[in-house]
PDB file of C-alpha atoms and ligand atoms in Angstrom:
ATOM      1  CA  UNK F   1     157.347 114.842 156.777  1.00  0.00           C
ATOM      2  CA  UNK F   2     154.022 116.835 155.919  1.00  0.00           C
ATOM      3  CA  UNK F   3     153.481 117.868 152.396  1.00  0.00           C
ATOM      4  CA  UNK F   4     154.006 121.786 151.832  1.00  0.00           C
ATOM      5  CA  UNK F   5     150.740 123.394 151.187  1.00  0.00           C
ATOM      6  CA  UNK F   6     149.731 125.721 148.514  1.00  0.00           C
ATOM      7  CA  UNK F   7     146.255 126.453 149.621  1.00  0.00           C
ATOM      8  CA  UNK F   8     145.623 130.431 150.136  1.00  0.00           C
ATOM      9  CA  UNK F   9     144.145 131.348 153.539  1.00  0.00           C
ATOM     10  CA  UNK F  10     140.608 132.127 153.441  1.00  0.00           C
ATOM     11  CA  UNK F  11     140.121 135.933 152.960  1.00  0.00           C
ATOM     12  CA  UNK F  12     138.168 137.029 156.389  1.00  0.00           C
ATOM     13  CA  UNK F  13     134.468 137.866 155.317  1.00  0.00           C
ATOM     14  CA  UNK F  14     134.744 135.323 152.325  1.00  0.00           C
ATOM     15  CA  UNK F  15     131.890 132.757 152.165  1.00  0.00           C
ATOM     16  CA  UNK F  16     132.456 129.301 151.004  1.00  0.00           C
ATOM     17  CA  UNK F  17     130.464 127.910 148.197  1.00  0.00           C
ATOM     18  CA  UNK F  18     128.908 124.473 148.104  1.00  0.00           C
ATOM     19  CA  UNK F  19     132.025 122.681 146.652  1.00  0.00           C
ATOM     20  CA  UNK F  20     134.141 124.117 149.805  1.00  0.00           C
ATOM     21  CA  UNK F  21     135.937 126.704 147.604  1.00  0.00           C
ATOM     22  CA  UNK F  22     135.820 130.519 148.358  1.00  0.00           C
ATOM     23  CA  UNK F  23     132.673 131.789 146.459  1.00  0.00           C
ATOM     24  CA  UNK F  24     133.278 135.631 145.087  1.00  0.00           C
ATOM     25  CA  UNK F  25     129.654 135.603 143.854  1.00  0.00           C
ATOM     26  CA  UNK F  26     128.349 134.717 147.331  1.00  0.00           C
ATOM     27  CA  UNK F  27     130.302 137.868 149.255  1.00  0.00           C
ATOM     28  CA  UNK F  28     130.501 141.406 148.729  1.00  0.00           C
ATOM     29  CA  UNK F  29     133.931 142.609 147.702  1.00  0.00           C
ATOM     30  CA  UNK F  30     133.850 145.223 150.531  1.00  0.00           C
ATOM     31  CA  UNK F  31     133.538 142.192 152.932  1.00  0.00           C
ATOM     32  CA  UNK F  32     136.421 140.513 152.192  1.00  0.00           C
ATOM     33  CA  UNK F  33     138.746 143.249 150.993  1.00  0.00           C
ATOM     34  CA  UNK F  34     137.455 146.193 153.591  1.00  0.00           C
ATOM     35  CA  UNK F  35     140.919 147.495 153.882  1.00  0.00           C
ATOM     36  CA  UNK F  36     140.710 148.243 150.072  1.00  0.00           C
ATOM     37  CA  UNK F  37     137.242 149.816 150.224  1.00  0.00           C
ATOM     38  CA  UNK F  38     138.038 151.806 153.112  1.00  0.00           C
ATOM     39  CA  UNK F  39     141.285 153.159 151.843  1.00  0.00           C
ATOM     40  CA  UNK F  40     139.767 154.181 148.641  1.00  0.00           C
ATOM     41  CA  UNK F  41     136.714 155.864 150.514  1.00  0.00           C
ATOM     42  CA  UNK F  42     139.291 157.739 152.702  1.00  0.00           C
ATOM     43  CA  UNK F  43     141.288 159.129 149.698  1.00  0.00           C
ATOM     44  CA  UNK F  44     137.865 160.141 147.832  1.00  0.00           C
ATOM     45  CA  UNK F  45     136.789 161.972 151.138  1.00  0.00           C
ATOM     46  CA  UNK F  46     140.249 163.855 151.484  1.00  0.00           C
ATOM     47  CA  UNK F  47     139.905 165.350 148.129  1.00  0.00           C
ATOM     48  CA  UNK F  48     136.547 166.642 148.628  1.00  0.00           C
ATOM     49  CA  UNK F  49     134.993 169.560 150.586  1.00  0.00           C
ATOM     50  CA  UNK F  50     132.725 168.973 153.348  1.00  0.00           C
ATOM     51  CA  UNK F  51     129.802 170.088 151.112  1.00  0.00           C
ATOM     52  CA  UNK F  52     126.865 167.493 150.540  1.00  0.00           C
ATOM     53  CA  UNK F  53     127.446 167.543 146.810  1.00  0.00           C
ATOM     54  CA  UNK F  54     131.094 167.100 146.950  1.00  0.00           C
ATOM     55  CA  UNK F  55     130.297 164.147 149.297  1.00  0.00           C
ATOM     56  CA  UNK F  56     128.064 162.737 147.022  1.00  0.00           C
ATOM     57  CA  UNK F  57     130.561 163.145 144.169  1.00  0.00           C
ATOM     58  CA  UNK F  58     133.174 161.484 146.493  1.00  0.00           C
ATOM     59  CA  UNK F  59     131.023 158.484 147.123  1.00  0.00           C
ATOM     60  CA  UNK F  60     130.086 158.276 143.522  1.00  0.00           C
ATOM     61  CA  UNK F  61     133.888 158.380 142.487  1.00  0.00           C
ATOM     62  CA  UNK F  62     134.974 155.662 145.119  1.00  0.00           C
ATOM     63  CA  UNK F  63     132.234 153.378 143.828  1.00  0.00           C
ATOM     64  CA  UNK F  64     133.485 154.345 140.059  1.00  0.00           C
ATOM     65  CA  UNK F  65     136.802 153.930 140.956  1.00  0.00           C
ATOM     66  CA  UNK F  66     136.146 150.446 142.683  1.00  0.00           C
ATOM     67  CA  UNK F  67     134.181 149.304 139.564  1.00  0.00           C
ATOM     68  CA  UNK F  68     136.851 150.499 137.080  1.00  0.00           C
ATOM     69  CA  UNK F  69     139.615 148.885 139.211  1.00  0.00           C
ATOM     70  CA  UNK F  70     137.446 145.726 139.279  1.00  0.00           C
ATOM     71  CA  UNK F  71     136.186 145.510 135.720  1.00  0.00           C
ATOM     72  CA  UNK F  72     137.960 142.639 134.669  1.00  0.00           C
ATOM     73  CA  UNK F  73     137.563 140.545 138.028  1.00  0.00           C
ATOM     74  CA  UNK F  74     135.152 137.641 138.561  1.00  0.00           C
ATOM     75  CA  UNK F  75     131.978 139.222 139.814  1.00  0.00           C
ATOM     76  CA  UNK F  76     131.121 139.734 143.643  1.00  0.00           C
ATOM     77  CA  UNK F  77     127.839 139.285 144.896  1.00  0.00           C
ATOM     78  CA  UNK F  78     126.947 142.997 144.517  1.00  0.00           C
ATOM     79  CA  UNK F  79     127.859 143.096 141.006  1.00  0.00           C
ATOM     80  CA  UNK F  80     126.273 139.769 140.023  1.00  0.00           C
ATOM     81  CA  UNK F  81     123.053 141.084 141.937  1.00  0.00           C
ATOM     82  CA  UNK F  82     122.957 144.574 139.988  1.00  0.00           C
ATOM     83  CA  UNK F  83     123.687 142.710 136.473  1.00  0.00           C
ATOM     84  CA  UNK F  84     120.944 139.924 137.231  1.00  0.00           C
ATOM     85  CA  UNK F  85     118.091 142.512 138.356  1.00  0.00           C
ATOM     86  CA  UNK F  86     118.897 144.671 135.439  1.00  0.00           C
ATOM     87  CA  UNK F  87     118.435 141.645 133.147  1.00  0.00           C
ATOM     88  CA  UNK F  88     115.252 140.390 135.073  1.00  0.00           C
ATOM     89  CA  UNK F  89     113.595 143.884 135.384  1.00  0.00           C
ATOM     90  CA  UNK F  90     114.349 144.918 131.866  1.00  0.00           C
ATOM     91  CA  UNK F  91     113.223 141.551 130.471  1.00  0.00           C
ATOM     92  CA  UNK F  92     110.012 142.014 132.491  1.00  0.00           C
ATOM     93  CA  UNK F  93     109.567 145.555 131.088  1.00  0.00           C
ATOM     94  CA  UNK F  94     109.416 144.156 127.341  1.00  0.00           C
ATOM     95  CA  UNK F  95     107.484 140.896 128.039  1.00  0.00           C
ATOM     96  CA  UNK F  96     104.381 141.115 125.984  1.00  0.00           C
ATOM     97  CA  UNK F  97     101.028 142.264 127.631  1.00  0.00           C
ATOM     98  CA  UNK F  98      99.569 139.127 126.143  1.00  0.00           C
ATOM     99  CA  UNK F  99     102.022 136.520 126.217  1.00  0.00           C
ATOM    100  CA  UNK F 100     101.616 133.342 124.265  1.00  0.00           C
ATOM    101  CA  UNK F 101     101.457 129.885 126.060  1.00  0.00           C
ATOM    102  CA  UNK F 102     105.287 129.188 125.020  1.00  0.00           C
ATOM    103  CA  UNK F 103     106.458 132.693 126.396  1.00  0.00           C
ATOM    104  CA  UNK F 104     104.624 132.153 129.690  1.00  0.00           C
ATOM    105  CA  UNK F 105     106.231 128.667 130.097  1.00  0.00           C
ATOM    106  CA  UNK F 106     109.711 129.963 129.178  1.00  0.00           C
ATOM    107  CA  UNK F 107     109.471 132.820 131.500  1.00  0.00           C
ATOM    108  CA  UNK F 108     108.324 130.413 134.333  1.00  0.00           C
ATOM    109  CA  UNK F 109     111.271 128.370 133.348  1.00  0.00           C
ATOM    110  CA  UNK F 110     113.742 131.272 133.783  1.00  0.00           C
ATOM    111  CA  UNK F 111     112.396 132.268 137.174  1.00  0.00           C
ATOM    112  CA  UNK F 112     112.102 128.770 138.522  1.00  0.00           C
ATOM    113  CA  UNK F 113     115.871 128.015 137.563  1.00  0.00           C
ATOM    114  CA  UNK F 114     117.266 130.773 139.472  1.00  0.00           C
ATOM    115  CA  UNK F 115     117.008 128.928 142.880  1.00  0.00           C
ATOM    116  CA  UNK F 116     118.842 126.199 141.394  1.00  0.00           C
ATOM    117  CA  UNK F 117     121.340 127.869 139.227  1.00  0.00           C
ATOM    118  CA  UNK F 118     121.886 131.384 140.615  1.00  0.00           C
ATOM    119  CA  UNK F 119     125.795 131.413 141.612  1.00  0.00           C
ATOM    120  CA  UNK F 120     125.224 133.214 145.260  1.00  0.00           C
ATOM    121  CA  UNK F 121     123.816 130.121 147.008  1.00  0.00           C
ATOM    122  CA  UNK F 122     122.624 131.829 150.115  1.00  0.00           C
ATOM    123  CA  UNK F 123     120.684 134.481 147.688  1.00  0.00           C
ATOM    124  CA  UNK F 124     119.506 131.539 145.551  1.00  0.00           C
ATOM    125  CA  UNK F 125     118.135 129.668 148.648  1.00  0.00           C
ATOM    126  CA  UNK F 126     116.345 132.818 149.997  1.00  0.00           C
ATOM    127  CA  UNK F 127     114.842 133.577 146.468  1.00  0.00           C
ATOM    128  CA  UNK F 128     113.718 129.942 146.190  1.00  0.00           C
ATOM    129  CA  UNK F 129     111.969 130.026 149.711  1.00  0.00           C
ATOM    130  CA  UNK F 130     110.198 133.504 148.524  1.00  0.00           C
ATOM    131  CA  UNK F 131     109.067 132.303 145.235  1.00  0.00           C
ATOM    132  CA  UNK F 132     107.395 129.360 146.817  1.00  0.00           C
ATOM    133  CA  UNK F 133     105.229 131.634 149.093  1.00  0.00           C
ATOM    134  CA  UNK F 134     104.847 134.026 146.162  1.00  0.00           C
ATOM    135  CA  UNK F 135     104.705 132.120 142.756  1.00  0.00           C
ATOM    136  CA  UNK F 136     105.722 134.023 139.731  1.00  0.00           C
ATOM    137  CA  UNK F 137     102.694 135.929 137.759  1.00  0.00           C
ATOM    138  CA  UNK F 138     103.609 135.569 134.134  1.00  0.00           C
ATOM    139  CA  UNK F 139     100.232 136.422 132.880  1.00  0.00           C
ATOM    140  CA  UNK F 140     101.527 139.877 131.378  1.00  0.00           C
ATOM    141  CA  UNK F 141     103.808 142.527 131.343  1.00  0.00           C
ATOM    142  CA  UNK F 142     102.426 144.888 133.990  1.00  0.00           C
ATOM    143  CA  UNK F 143     101.871 142.067 136.544  1.00  0.00           C
ATOM    144  CA  UNK F 144     105.168 140.440 135.920  1.00  0.00           C
ATOM    145  CA  UNK F 145     106.954 143.669 136.373  1.00  0.00           C
ATOM    146  CA  UNK F 146     104.944 144.317 139.718  1.00  0.00           C
ATOM    147  CA  UNK F 147     105.900 140.639 140.885  1.00  0.00           C
ATOM    148  CA  UNK F 148     109.429 141.075 140.163  1.00  0.00           C
ATOM    149  CA  UNK F 149     109.406 144.451 141.810  1.00  0.00           C
ATOM    150  CA  UNK F 150     107.904 142.906 145.027  1.00  0.00           C
ATOM    151  CA  UNK F 151     110.541 140.119 144.939  1.00  0.00           C
ATOM    152  CA  UNK F 152     113.261 142.640 144.718  1.00  0.00           C
ATOM    153  CA  UNK F 153     111.760 144.771 147.487  1.00  0.00           C
ATOM    154  CA  UNK F 154     111.688 141.590 149.849  1.00  0.00           C
ATOM    155  CA  UNK F 155     115.721 141.454 149.214  1.00  0.00           C
ATOM    156  CA  UNK F 156     116.010 144.978 149.849  1.00  0.00           C
ATOM    157  CA  UNK F 157     114.195 144.739 153.028  1.00  0.00           C
ATOM    158  CA  UNK F 158     116.352 141.652 154.190  1.00  0.00           C
ATOM    159  CA  UNK F 159     119.295 143.762 153.344  1.00  0.00           C
ATOM    160  CA  UNK F 160     118.137 146.882 155.293  1.00  0.00           C
ATOM    161  CA  UNK F 161     117.709 149.009 152.069  1.00  0.00           C
ATOM    162  CA  UNK F 162     114.980 151.300 151.266  1.00  0.00           C
ATOM    163  CA  UNK F 163     112.089 149.715 149.229  1.00  0.00           C
ATOM    164  CA  UNK F 164     111.699 150.875 145.622  1.00  0.00           C
ATOM    165  CA  UNK F 165     108.441 152.654 144.494  1.00  0.00           C
ATOM    166  CA  UNK F 166     107.045 149.852 142.092  1.00  0.00           C
ATOM    167  CA  UNK F 167     104.826 152.519 140.392  1.00  0.00           C
ATOM    168  CA  UNK F 168     108.095 153.744 138.855  1.00  0.00           C
ATOM    169  CA  UNK F 169     109.186 150.437 137.348  1.00  0.00           C
ATOM    170  CA  UNK F 170     108.520 151.313 133.863  1.00  0.00           C
ATOM    171  CA  UNK F 171     110.377 154.739 134.273  1.00  0.00           C
ATOM    172  CA  UNK F 172     113.374 152.925 135.600  1.00  0.00           C
ATOM    173  CA  UNK F 173     113.725 150.132 133.374  1.00  0.00           C
ATOM    174  CA  UNK F 174     112.118 150.906 130.180  1.00  0.00           C
ATOM    175  CA  UNK F 175     110.676 154.562 129.446  1.00  0.00           C
ATOM    176  CA  UNK F 176     113.338 156.521 131.303  1.00  0.00           C
ATOM    177  CA  UNK F 177     112.449 159.754 133.223  1.00  0.00           C
ATOM    178  CA  UNK F 178     109.831 162.553 131.847  1.00  0.00           C
ATOM    179  CA  UNK F 179     112.500 165.159 132.276  1.00  0.00           C
ATOM    180  CA  UNK F 180     114.333 163.510 129.269  1.00  0.00           C
ATOM    181  CA  UNK F 181     117.583 163.185 131.177  1.00  0.00           C
ATOM    182  CA  UNK F 182     118.028 159.737 129.690  1.00  0.00           C
ATOM    183  CA  UNK F 183     117.284 160.506 126.267  1.00  0.00           C
TER     184      UNK F 183
HETATM  185  C1  LIG C   1     117.368 137.104 142.962  1.00  0.00           C
HETATM  186  C2  LIG C   1     118.332 137.731 143.680  1.00  0.00           C
HETATM  187  C3  LIG C   1     118.490 137.369 145.123  1.00  0.00           C
HETATM  188  C4  LIG C   1     119.241 138.090 145.952  1.00  0.00           C
HETATM  189  N1  LIG C   1     119.637 137.757 147.255  1.00  0.00           N
HETATM  190  C5  LIG C   1     120.396 138.426 148.107  1.00  0.00           C
HETATM  191  C6  LIG C   1     120.702 138.025 149.349  1.00  0.00           C
HETATM  192  O1  LIG C   1     119.867 137.078 149.870  1.00  0.00           O
HETATM  193  N2  LIG C   1     121.676 138.572 150.048  1.00  0.00           N
HETATM  194  C7  LIG C   1     122.384 139.395 149.477  1.00  0.00           C
HETATM  195  O2  LIG C   1     123.233 140.141 150.212  1.00  0.00           O
HETATM  196  N3  LIG C   1     122.505 139.691 148.111  1.00  0.00           N
HETATM  197  C8  LIG C   1     121.346 139.396 147.527  1.00  0.00           C
HETATM  198  N4  LIG C   1     121.132 139.756 146.117  1.00  0.00           N
HETATM  199  C9  LIG C   1     121.912 140.873 145.427  1.00  0.00           C
HETATM  200  C10 LIG C   1     121.088 142.208 146.108  1.00  0.00           C
HETATM  201  O3  LIG C   1     119.857 142.200 145.872  1.00  0.00           O
HETATM  202  C11 LIG C   1     121.897 143.412 145.396  1.00  0.00           C
HETATM  203  O4  LIG C   1     121.862 143.326 143.932  1.00  0.00           O
HETATM  204  C12 LIG C   1     123.254 143.955 145.627  1.00  0.00           C
HETATM  205  O5  LIG C   1     123.389 143.998 147.205  1.00  0.00           O
HETATM  206  C13 LIG C   1     123.666 145.098 145.115  1.00  0.00           C
HETATM  207  O6  LIG C   1     122.866 146.036 145.535  1.00  0.00           O
HETATM  208  P1  LIG C   1     122.507 147.693 145.111  1.00  0.00           P
HETATM  209  O7  LIG C   1     122.127 148.531 146.068  1.00  0.00           O
HETATM  210  O8  LIG C   1     123.545 147.973 144.041  1.00  0.00           O
HETATM  211  O9  LIG C   1     121.193 147.659 143.958  1.00  0.00           O
HETATM  212  P2  LIG C   1     120.309 146.620 143.522  1.00  0.00           P
HETATM  213  O10 LIG C   1     119.247 146.129 144.649  1.00  0.00           O
HETATM  214  O11 LIG C   1     121.182 145.459 142.660  1.00  0.00           O
HETATM  215  O12 LIG C   1     119.387 147.256 142.473  1.00  0.00           O
HETATM  216  C14 LIG C   1     119.903 147.813 141.307  1.00  0.00           C
HETATM  217  C15 LIG C   1     118.886 148.741 140.640  1.00  0.00           C
HETATM  218  O13 LIG C   1     117.400 148.330 140.896  1.00  0.00           O
HETATM  219  C16 LIG C   1     116.658 149.346 140.973  1.00  0.00           C
HETATM  220  N5  LIG C   1     115.665 148.617 141.978  1.00  0.00           N
HETATM  221  C17 LIG C   1     116.124 148.642 143.378  1.00  0.00           C
HETATM  222  N6  LIG C   1     114.943 147.806 143.975  1.00  0.00           N
HETATM  223  C18 LIG C   1     114.180 147.650 142.966  1.00  0.00           C
HETATM  224  C19 LIG C   1     112.728 147.210 142.895  1.00  0.00           C
HETATM  225  N7  LIG C   1     112.310 146.488 144.126  1.00  0.00           N
HETATM  226  N8  LIG C   1     112.068 147.037 141.794  1.00  0.00           N
HETATM  227  C20 LIG C   1     112.744 147.526 140.533  1.00  0.00           C
HETATM  228  N9  LIG C   1     113.930 148.079 140.469  1.00  0.00           N
HETATM  229  C21 LIG C   1     114.551 148.105 141.750  1.00  0.00           C
HETATM  230  C22 LIG C   1     117.220 150.326 141.731  1.00  0.00           C
HETATM  231  O14 LIG C   1     117.618 151.670 140.849  1.00  0.00           O
HETATM  232  C23 LIG C   1     118.616 149.734 141.781  1.00  0.00           C
HETATM  233  O15 LIG C   1     119.667 150.861 141.542  1.00  0.00           O
HETATM  234  C24 LIG C   1     120.294 139.236 145.212  1.00  0.00           C
HETATM  235  C25 LIG C   1     120.150 139.301 144.033  1.00  0.00           C
HETATM  236  C26 LIG C   1     119.142 138.532 143.013  1.00  0.00           C
HETATM  237  C27 LIG C   1     119.025 138.858 141.808  1.00  0.00           C
END
């Protein structure tokens, strides 16, 4: 008589991790729970008028809804990505203009550790390939911020997203916009 199995079937869209288990950090939530994402989108759209402004608000509230709902869940690949980019860009924005040899070495260690430690394995592999071709520039704040912006844009391009204007890196990650809206 076969043993009863307790393993849950793999959700469609879920990627397996290197250990053979489902890897949430490798997969976007909307890809393994498309029904929930679509239902919440439809609910938001139904409560909005067709005007552009309201559609934008609807999209924002859908995203906020999903984020709130998932606030205590393990991160998916998108939440992990946003948090990691926030950490990396902010760390670069506050990196010294003239770093000491120890600061340079520590920054190199941090960046070179991502391809082996970043939990989204296919993201980590691609990032590893990218930094082989474009080694980190840890010589100073401005050059590190620029290097990181270019690396992020490589990922944006791969995912079909718009390129970020690297002239706006300090505004986005350190100073805030000139109109004072973040002050
Ligand atoms: C090292 C690394 C590798 C990744 N590789 C993959 C991958 O291979 N496949 C995959 O599906 N996902 C990958 N991700 C996740 C992916 O990049 C996004 O984080 C995720 O899809 C969420 O995207 P988002 O549109 O919410 O904003 P994100 O791309 O996370 O960006 C967050 C914010 O950063 C700002 N920003 C955008 N581009 C730049 C830039 N070039 N410079 C400075 N600021 C910028 C914008 O204000 C944006 O809102 C990776 C993440 C990291 C950290």
